Amino acid sequence: MERSSEEGAAGPDDEDADLAAGWILKPGRSEAEEVEVTSACNPLKTTSQGGAADRSTDILALRLWRGLVHQDQEQSERETGPVMSDGQTEVVEPEREASSVSPSSLMDTCGPSISTLPSSYSSMHHHANFSSSSSSSPTLSLTPPLPPSVELSAVLTNTKLTLDVYLGGAAVLPLLWGSIPGQLRGLRYLTLGSEDKPGLDGALDVLPHLTELRSLTIRGHRFHDSQGDPLPGLLTTLPTSVSSLSHLVHLDLSFNQLSCLPSCLLSFPVLSSLLLCHNHLSALPPDIGQLSSLTYLSLLGNELVSLPPSLGQLKALQTLDISHNLLQQLPDEIGSLEELVKLELCHNKLKQLPENMGSLLSLRELVIYSNDLRLIPHCLNKLPLLKIDVRDNPLGQPPTPPPLPPTPEQAERKIPELHLGFNQHSFCVSSAGCHVFLPGGAELLFPPGCLVTAKRLEWVEKRPERKWVWLEEHDILLSRPLELRPHGITFLKPVEVCVPYRRKKRREVVVQRFDGQSWSTLPTVLRRGSESHSSHPGGRPARLACCAVRQFSWFMAVSRPIKDSCSVTPTGALLVSSSDPGIKLHFPPDSTTQTRTITLQVLQVSVSEVQSLCGDPQASVSPLLCLSQTPSIDFLQPIKVQVPLPSGVTGHTVDMSCLHLLHGDPSAQTWTDITSQVSLYVTHLYAIFYVTHFSWYWLWYTTQRCVSGVVRKVYQRLKQFKVQFLVLQRKTDPSQVMLQCLPSNKVDGRVQSLSEQYEGPQPSDLCDLLEGEQFFAGFERGLDISTERPDCTEGRLCFVFYSSLKNLKEVYICPAQGQKGPVRGQVSFYRGEIPSNLPEEVARKRKGPDSQWLATLPLRLPALNSENNFIMEELQHPPLNLGDPESGYLTEANLLSISLQIGQDWRVIGINLGLSYQELDRIQYKYRDNLGALVLDMLFLWARGQRHAGPGAVSRLVAAMIESSRRDLADEIEDIVSIGRRKYSESLRRVGLEAESSSLSETQQ
């Protein structure tokens, strides 16, 4: 609040006095930008006898000058459009129609010494140098080509040379180079007209020597003929020697005769603004992606029919104007322009937009009027801050003419589909492409031509172990790591890799790739899977997170708070959160001397949960801001941060003594109250504060003392998930135990779905676990794990908790050495890695303040009989009949007879009957020494499952036998069923005859 009052205390006279001393605010620039005004710009300035400037006269001249500048600026904006800033360069959008001489150029004529400077010291330094240099060469004649009244100071200032104000002015550049080459070598800003061919050719010969240039403008349409028509520019190309301008940031070649992009343009490493409006470009070079620093690209009014895929490599691009061209479609790679804020596509021939445009999360303005669009893709609906202009499009209308049906040749070109099973971990892809569907819902789309010859590829799902998974703070793993092999293969076209995931509200989903050393985030498009392929039979297609890659590696889907980022240059920037537009970061000019990448994440926090955790029913919090930057150094000027006030608090009701700004250190996991250390004030809806270092910031409104300690505890609790543990035994085999850890809201549904096959104790009490936290399960009090597993050590099983995954393992247990009879043991869960020696007192502990111990559940293992089988209370195979009266029965005796003939084919038959690999493995382990019992258990397990499967069970059994190459058993089953069906018909006939005879006898009586 004190900061605002101090700033508003300065009167207009003081402001003008300061400006008269040499500084003004240039129209179209930010308020903090400093602009130099030399004596050549102010003809009314006088000097007193002592050599000092007359202050009153300076103020009067300054006010007159400022009024003229504002008038010219308003006229310039009406005719030429907005003025943009990039670096220290002025970017003027070319006029959409022919216009007269730019008012901005006239302003440069009246005030030729206006130039942007980084600091007041350098401004005064250059001011003095220019004053001496300009006065040292008054005899240099510029006539011709310029009029006799034009002096050197009218076109040349300290670092700026303006030669597009006078027709033929480009011819002055060779003249100046021959006279004052030393002064021209320091030029940073140069504007040339291109209507005079001889003068332009001479100027192009001088350009390679001006190696300090930052901004170069060579434009036509600066002058008009006697009929009032604009004169066209005559530039057709640039010499290759111009590539020596390695510091060029801004280049404007609008209104010329370019038919192709000059190759030397691709050699400018720091070029950020490129204007090629109103030329004759029909195509862009395929390697235009080399302009990696480009933030502004205007191709307005050309003859472009298509755009190269490499356009998607312009990662820093923020504004793209391709209006008034001949585009019929956009490349899919346009979805990779992550920083794109404005996209203009009006007056083209576009019939559709790419589906992956939904990944342009920074896009705020889309201009697509006057095209042939009949449908707006649904992917744009997830960009709530996007403004779209769709005028003059046939939206909703049928195509005209209607599309013709595909020819037989076109139908044959359809990409073949391949559906893989759980045991099929390799497949072949040819040059024709393939759409591969993996178990669980994942999809791989290989376009035609991605391979020259057929290749065999492999896939495997990894366990989400820590060596395969790396998560940032607040990230949530949504899928198992998917490994695609071989890693060294390179595809000629991008292959689409789609990973299934579970939806997370108010968070973004991205695909991350592991290259063997580190994880990186890929441009991601979200969509539904194919209708013919679902991870759950009969259910909706899976949600897929898709990315395009040219090489195979490891991939996984991750959910994270929506991430917004921008590049901050010395001219400043504004970053607005896409998840909460009320959160803004204002970067003033000169807050940095180098370009920085800023990242903003907003974590929404439940106020009710915070109140329950901290015990303050009146507490309220704002969203948590996670700010980071690259490189991580302090800013030169304070950055203005705007954040919404905590819920229920307004600027009229706030008690400033209860408002606390907390600074979080993500590495040390500490929180510090910095309210008294920053400039913090509130408006009606927002709190505003200034910082020079980025980290985490959280606004709290509470009456509690020692806020830092409370916030630290609350934050740790908010990161944790409330979980419960399940320990269940299979009803038919108590030695098979399933252990699972789930968030508490998923436990009831899970227990209900497993109740038919599993039984066990009630789920554990609530426990707290972090995403990616490691824990282990120990079998205690007479129990041990009977198999050797890589994730098992001395009866202790290792887990890593991920809230969106199953966190499930099934093991076989056995009595510990020396145990006889039934065993009443337990399973205990502990935090951390598996210790080498677990203290006995910890193992016995089931309750109490133990930081390692989480929960303990009882587990009972029945005794074994003489045949090494568990003594069960119920019959293992209750009597059953398979089939129905109409189609025939297979009795239990029939099934026993069939089982004796199956032999070693039992596993293949079980797979064709639909049994899972886990069930077959369990049967094989249980009866590993008894083939007859193994086959019988498999067959009866399937038969019991057919009780509720409806009619046709016998037909399914026959089909499975035929598919397993056991035609002999299929024929025997059909013979048995045929005999049974004949006996059934005979019995009906016999019953019918008896009923008929009895009725006749009753009639006779």
PDB file of C-alpha atoms in Angstrom, residues 725-857:
ATOM      1  CA  PHE A 725      -4.552 -52.647   2.519  1.00  0.00           C
ATOM      2  CA  LEU A 726      -6.248 -55.843   1.337  1.00  0.00           C
ATOM      3  CA  VAL A 727      -5.047 -59.381   2.083  1.00  0.00           C
ATOM      4  CA  LEU A 728      -7.300 -62.004   0.463  1.00  0.00           C
ATOM      5  CA  GLN A 729      -6.992 -65.770  -0.102  1.00  0.00           C
ATOM      6  CA  ARG A 730      -8.465 -67.645  -3.008  1.00  0.00           C
ATOM      7  CA  LYS A 731     -11.360 -69.765  -1.798  1.00  0.00           C
ATOM      8  CA  THR A 732     -10.308 -72.847  -3.738  1.00  0.00           C
ATOM      9  CA  ASP A 733      -6.623 -72.511  -2.841  1.00  0.00           C
ATOM     10  CA  PRO A 734      -5.741 -70.794   0.476  1.00  0.00           C
ATOM     11  CA  SER A 735      -2.036 -70.819  -0.406  1.00  0.00           C
ATOM     12  CA  GLN A 736      -2.657 -68.224  -3.133  1.00  0.00           C
ATOM     13  CA  VAL A 737      -2.713 -64.803  -1.458  1.00  0.00           C
ATOM     14  CA  MET A 738      -3.481 -61.465  -3.087  1.00  0.00           C
ATOM     15  CA  LEU A 739      -2.079 -58.296  -1.521  1.00  0.00           C
ATOM     16  CA  GLN A 740      -3.260 -54.895  -2.684  1.00  0.00           C
ATOM     17  CA  CYS A 741      -3.007 -51.251  -1.601  1.00  0.00           C
ATOM     18  CA  LEU A 742      -5.726 -48.881  -2.822  1.00  0.00           C
ATOM     19  CA  PRO A 743      -6.988 -45.356  -2.088  1.00  0.00           C
ATOM     20  CA  SER A 744      -9.804 -45.649   0.433  1.00  0.00           C
ATOM     21  CA  ASN A 745     -12.502 -44.531  -2.021  1.00  0.00           C
ATOM     22  CA  LYS A 746     -11.803 -47.554  -4.241  1.00  0.00           C
ATOM     23  CA  VAL A 747     -11.723 -50.280  -1.591  1.00  0.00           C
ATOM     24  CA  ASP A 748     -15.437 -51.131  -1.240  1.00  0.00           C
ATOM     25  CA  GLY A 749     -15.966 -51.680  -4.948  1.00  0.00           C
ATOM     26  CA  ARG A 750     -12.835 -53.774  -5.190  1.00  0.00           C
ATOM     27  CA  VAL A 751     -13.810 -56.047  -2.282  1.00  0.00           C
ATOM     28  CA  GLN A 752     -17.254 -56.584  -3.762  1.00  0.00           C
ATOM     29  CA  SER A 753     -15.860 -57.551  -7.164  1.00  0.00           C
ATOM     30  CA  LEU A 754     -13.529 -60.132  -5.575  1.00  0.00           C
ATOM     31  CA  SER A 755     -16.005 -61.635  -3.089  1.00  0.00           C
ATOM     32  CA  GLU A 756     -16.930 -64.612  -5.289  1.00  0.00           C
ATOM     33  CA  GLN A 757     -13.361 -65.873  -5.667  1.00  0.00           C
ATOM     34  CA  TYR A 758     -11.535 -64.515  -2.617  1.00  0.00           C
ATOM     35  CA  GLU A 759     -12.061 -64.294   1.092  1.00  0.00           C
ATOM     36  CA  GLY A 760     -10.100 -62.745   3.930  1.00  0.00           C
ATOM     37  CA  PRO A 761     -10.119 -60.214   6.762  1.00  0.00           C
ATOM     38  CA  GLN A 762     -11.628 -56.771   6.527  1.00  0.00           C
ATOM     39  CA  PRO A 763      -9.493 -54.048   4.888  1.00  0.00           C
ATOM     40  CA  SER A 764      -7.002 -52.342   7.164  1.00  0.00           C
ATOM     41  CA  ASP A 765      -7.490 -49.019   8.881  1.00  0.00           C
ATOM     42  CA  LEU A 766      -6.681 -45.821   6.983  1.00  0.00           C
ATOM     43  CA  CYS A 767      -3.009 -45.129   6.354  1.00  0.00           C
ATOM     44  CA  ASP A 768      -1.121 -42.291   4.624  1.00  0.00           C
ATOM     45  CA  LEU A 769       1.142 -42.855   1.636  1.00  0.00           C
ATOM     46  CA  LEU A 770       2.780 -40.553  -0.898  1.00  0.00           C
ATOM     47  CA  GLU A 771       2.658 -41.037  -4.654  1.00  0.00           C
ATOM     48  CA  GLY A 772       5.639 -43.212  -5.537  1.00  0.00           C
ATOM     49  CA  GLU A 773       6.391 -44.108  -1.894  1.00  0.00           C
ATOM     50  CA  GLN A 774       7.960 -47.498  -1.291  1.00  0.00           C
ATOM     51  CA  PHE A 775       6.656 -49.973   1.277  1.00  0.00           C
ATOM     52  CA  PHE A 776       6.899 -53.693   1.878  1.00  0.00           C
ATOM     53  CA  ALA A 777       4.787 -56.549   3.199  1.00  0.00           C
ATOM     54  CA  GLY A 778       6.215 -59.070   5.656  1.00  0.00           C
ATOM     55  CA  PHE A 779       4.727 -62.554   6.240  1.00  0.00           C
ATOM     56  CA  GLU A 780       5.100 -63.248   9.963  1.00  0.00           C
ATOM     57  CA  ARG A 781       4.271 -65.752  12.725  1.00  0.00           C
ATOM     58  CA  GLY A 782       4.814 -69.003  10.876  1.00  0.00           C
ATOM     59  CA  LEU A 783       4.213 -67.896   7.288  1.00  0.00           C
ATOM     60  CA  ASP A 784       6.669 -67.603   4.433  1.00  0.00           C
ATOM     61  CA  ILE A 785       6.603 -67.093   0.660  1.00  0.00           C
ATOM     62  CA  SER A 786       7.076 -70.392  -1.145  1.00  0.00           C
ATOM     63  CA  THR A 787       8.494 -69.044  -4.414  1.00  0.00           C
ATOM     64  CA  GLU A 788      11.599 -67.081  -5.287  1.00  0.00           C
ATOM     65  CA  ARG A 789      10.829 -63.634  -6.685  1.00  0.00           C
ATOM     66  CA  PRO A 790      13.136 -60.754  -7.602  1.00  0.00           C
ATOM     67  CA  ASP A 791      10.993 -58.383  -5.518  1.00  0.00           C
ATOM     68  CA  CYS A 792      11.048 -60.645  -2.456  1.00  0.00           C
ATOM     69  CA  THR A 793      13.657 -60.866   0.310  1.00  0.00           C
ATOM     70  CA  GLU A 794      13.310 -63.321   3.211  1.00  0.00           C
ATOM     71  CA  GLY A 795       9.542 -63.418   3.130  1.00  0.00           C
ATOM     72  CA  ARG A 796       9.148 -59.664   2.595  1.00  0.00           C
ATOM     73  CA  LEU A 797       7.571 -58.347  -0.583  1.00  0.00           C
ATOM     74  CA  CYS A 798       8.450 -54.919  -2.028  1.00  0.00           C
ATOM     75  CA  PHE A 799       5.774 -52.482  -3.325  1.00  0.00           C
ATOM     76  CA  VAL A 800       5.693 -48.934  -4.732  1.00  0.00           C
ATOM     77  CA  PHE A 801       2.410 -47.073  -4.299  1.00  0.00           C
ATOM     78  CA  TYR A 802       0.829 -45.285  -7.284  1.00  0.00           C
ATOM     79  CA  SER A 803      -2.672 -43.997  -6.698  1.00  0.00           C
ATOM     80  CA  SER A 804      -3.976 -44.702 -10.216  1.00  0.00           C
ATOM     81  CA  LEU A 805      -2.504 -48.211 -10.557  1.00  0.00           C
ATOM     82  CA  LYS A 806      -3.611 -51.497  -8.994  1.00  0.00           C
ATOM     83  CA  ASN A 807      -0.612 -51.943  -6.618  1.00  0.00           C
ATOM     84  CA  LEU A 808      -1.412 -55.669  -6.597  1.00  0.00           C
ATOM     85  CA  LYS A 809       0.678 -58.797  -6.207  1.00  0.00           C
ATOM     86  CA  GLU A 810      -0.280 -62.453  -5.896  1.00  0.00           C
ATOM     87  CA  VAL A 811       2.014 -64.924  -4.157  1.00  0.00           C
ATOM     88  CA  TYR A 812       1.944 -68.482  -2.916  1.00  0.00           C
ATOM     89  CA  ILE A 813       2.613 -68.927   0.784  1.00  0.00           C
ATOM     90  CA  CYS A 814       3.585 -71.927   2.852  1.00  0.00           C
ATOM     91  CA  PRO A 815       4.243 -72.708   6.501  1.00  0.00           C
ATOM     92  CA  ALA A 816       7.611 -71.576   7.778  1.00  0.00           C
ATOM     93  CA  GLN A 817      10.219 -74.215   8.395  1.00  0.00           C
ATOM     94  CA  GLY A 818       9.263 -76.401  11.349  1.00  0.00           C
ATOM     95  CA  GLN A 819       5.560 -75.400  11.325  1.00  0.00           C
ATOM     96  CA  LYS A 820       2.991 -78.235  11.327  1.00  0.00           C
ATOM     97  CA  GLY A 821      -0.780 -78.173  11.264  1.00  0.00           C
ATOM     98  CA  PRO A 822      -2.828 -75.075  10.563  1.00  0.00           C
ATOM     99  CA  VAL A 823      -0.952 -71.762  10.811  1.00  0.00           C
ATOM    100  CA  ARG A 824      -2.467 -68.561  12.166  1.00  0.00           C
ATOM    101  CA  GLY A 825      -0.068 -65.951  10.926  1.00  0.00           C
ATOM    102  CA  GLN A 826      -0.204 -62.344   9.819  1.00  0.00           C
ATOM    103  CA  VAL A 827       0.894 -59.921   7.113  1.00  0.00           C
ATOM    104  CA  SER A 828       2.320 -56.576   8.231  1.00  0.00           C
ATOM    105  CA  PHE A 829       3.017 -53.554   6.025  1.00  0.00           C
ATOM    106  CA  TYR A 830       5.941 -51.204   6.694  1.00  0.00           C
ATOM    107  CA  ARG A 831       7.221 -48.001   5.117  1.00  0.00           C
ATOM    108  CA  GLY A 832      10.502 -47.719   3.257  1.00  0.00           C
ATOM    109  CA  GLU A 833      12.798 -50.235   1.658  1.00  0.00           C
ATOM    110  CA  ILE A 834      13.116 -53.803   2.868  1.00  0.00           C
ATOM    111  CA  PRO A 835      15.594 -53.764   5.788  1.00  0.00           C
ATOM    112  CA  SER A 836      18.304 -56.365   6.061  1.00  0.00           C
ATOM    113  CA  ASN A 837      17.186 -57.278   9.583  1.00  0.00           C
ATOM    114  CA  LEU A 838      13.740 -56.438  10.877  1.00  0.00           C
ATOM    115  CA  PRO A 839      13.840 -56.266  14.687  1.00  0.00           C
ATOM    116  CA  GLU A 840      11.719 -58.904  16.352  1.00  0.00           C
ATOM    117  CA  GLU A 841       9.992 -56.337  18.534  1.00  0.00           C
ATOM    118  CA  VAL A 842       8.929 -54.432  15.402  1.00  0.00           C
ATOM    119  CA  ALA A 843       7.604 -57.596  13.800  1.00  0.00           C
ATOM    120  CA  ARG A 844       5.498 -58.360  16.875  1.00  0.00           C
ATOM    121  CA  LYS A 845       4.173 -54.832  17.123  1.00  0.00           C
ATOM    122  CA  ARG A 846       0.688 -54.379  15.733  1.00  0.00           C
ATOM    123  CA  LYS A 847      -0.296 -51.058  17.283  1.00  0.00           C
ATOM    124  CA  GLY A 848       1.555 -48.053  18.538  1.00  0.00           C
ATOM    125  CA  PRO A 849       3.554 -45.017  17.377  1.00  0.00           C
ATOM    126  CA  ASP A 850       5.925 -46.861  15.057  1.00  0.00           C
ATOM    127  CA  SER A 851       7.077 -44.709  12.104  1.00  0.00           C
ATOM    128  CA  GLN A 852       7.731 -47.814   9.997  1.00  0.00           C
ATOM    129  CA  TRP A 853       4.652 -49.868  10.745  1.00  0.00           C
ATOM    130  CA  LEU A 854       1.486 -49.211   8.712  1.00  0.00           C
ATOM    131  CA  ALA A 855      -0.951 -52.081   9.253  1.00  0.00           C
ATOM    132  CA  THR A 856      -1.236 -55.755  10.159  1.00  0.00           C
ATOM    133  CA  LEU A 857      -3.875 -58.223   8.909  1.00  0.00           C
TER     134      LEU A 857
END
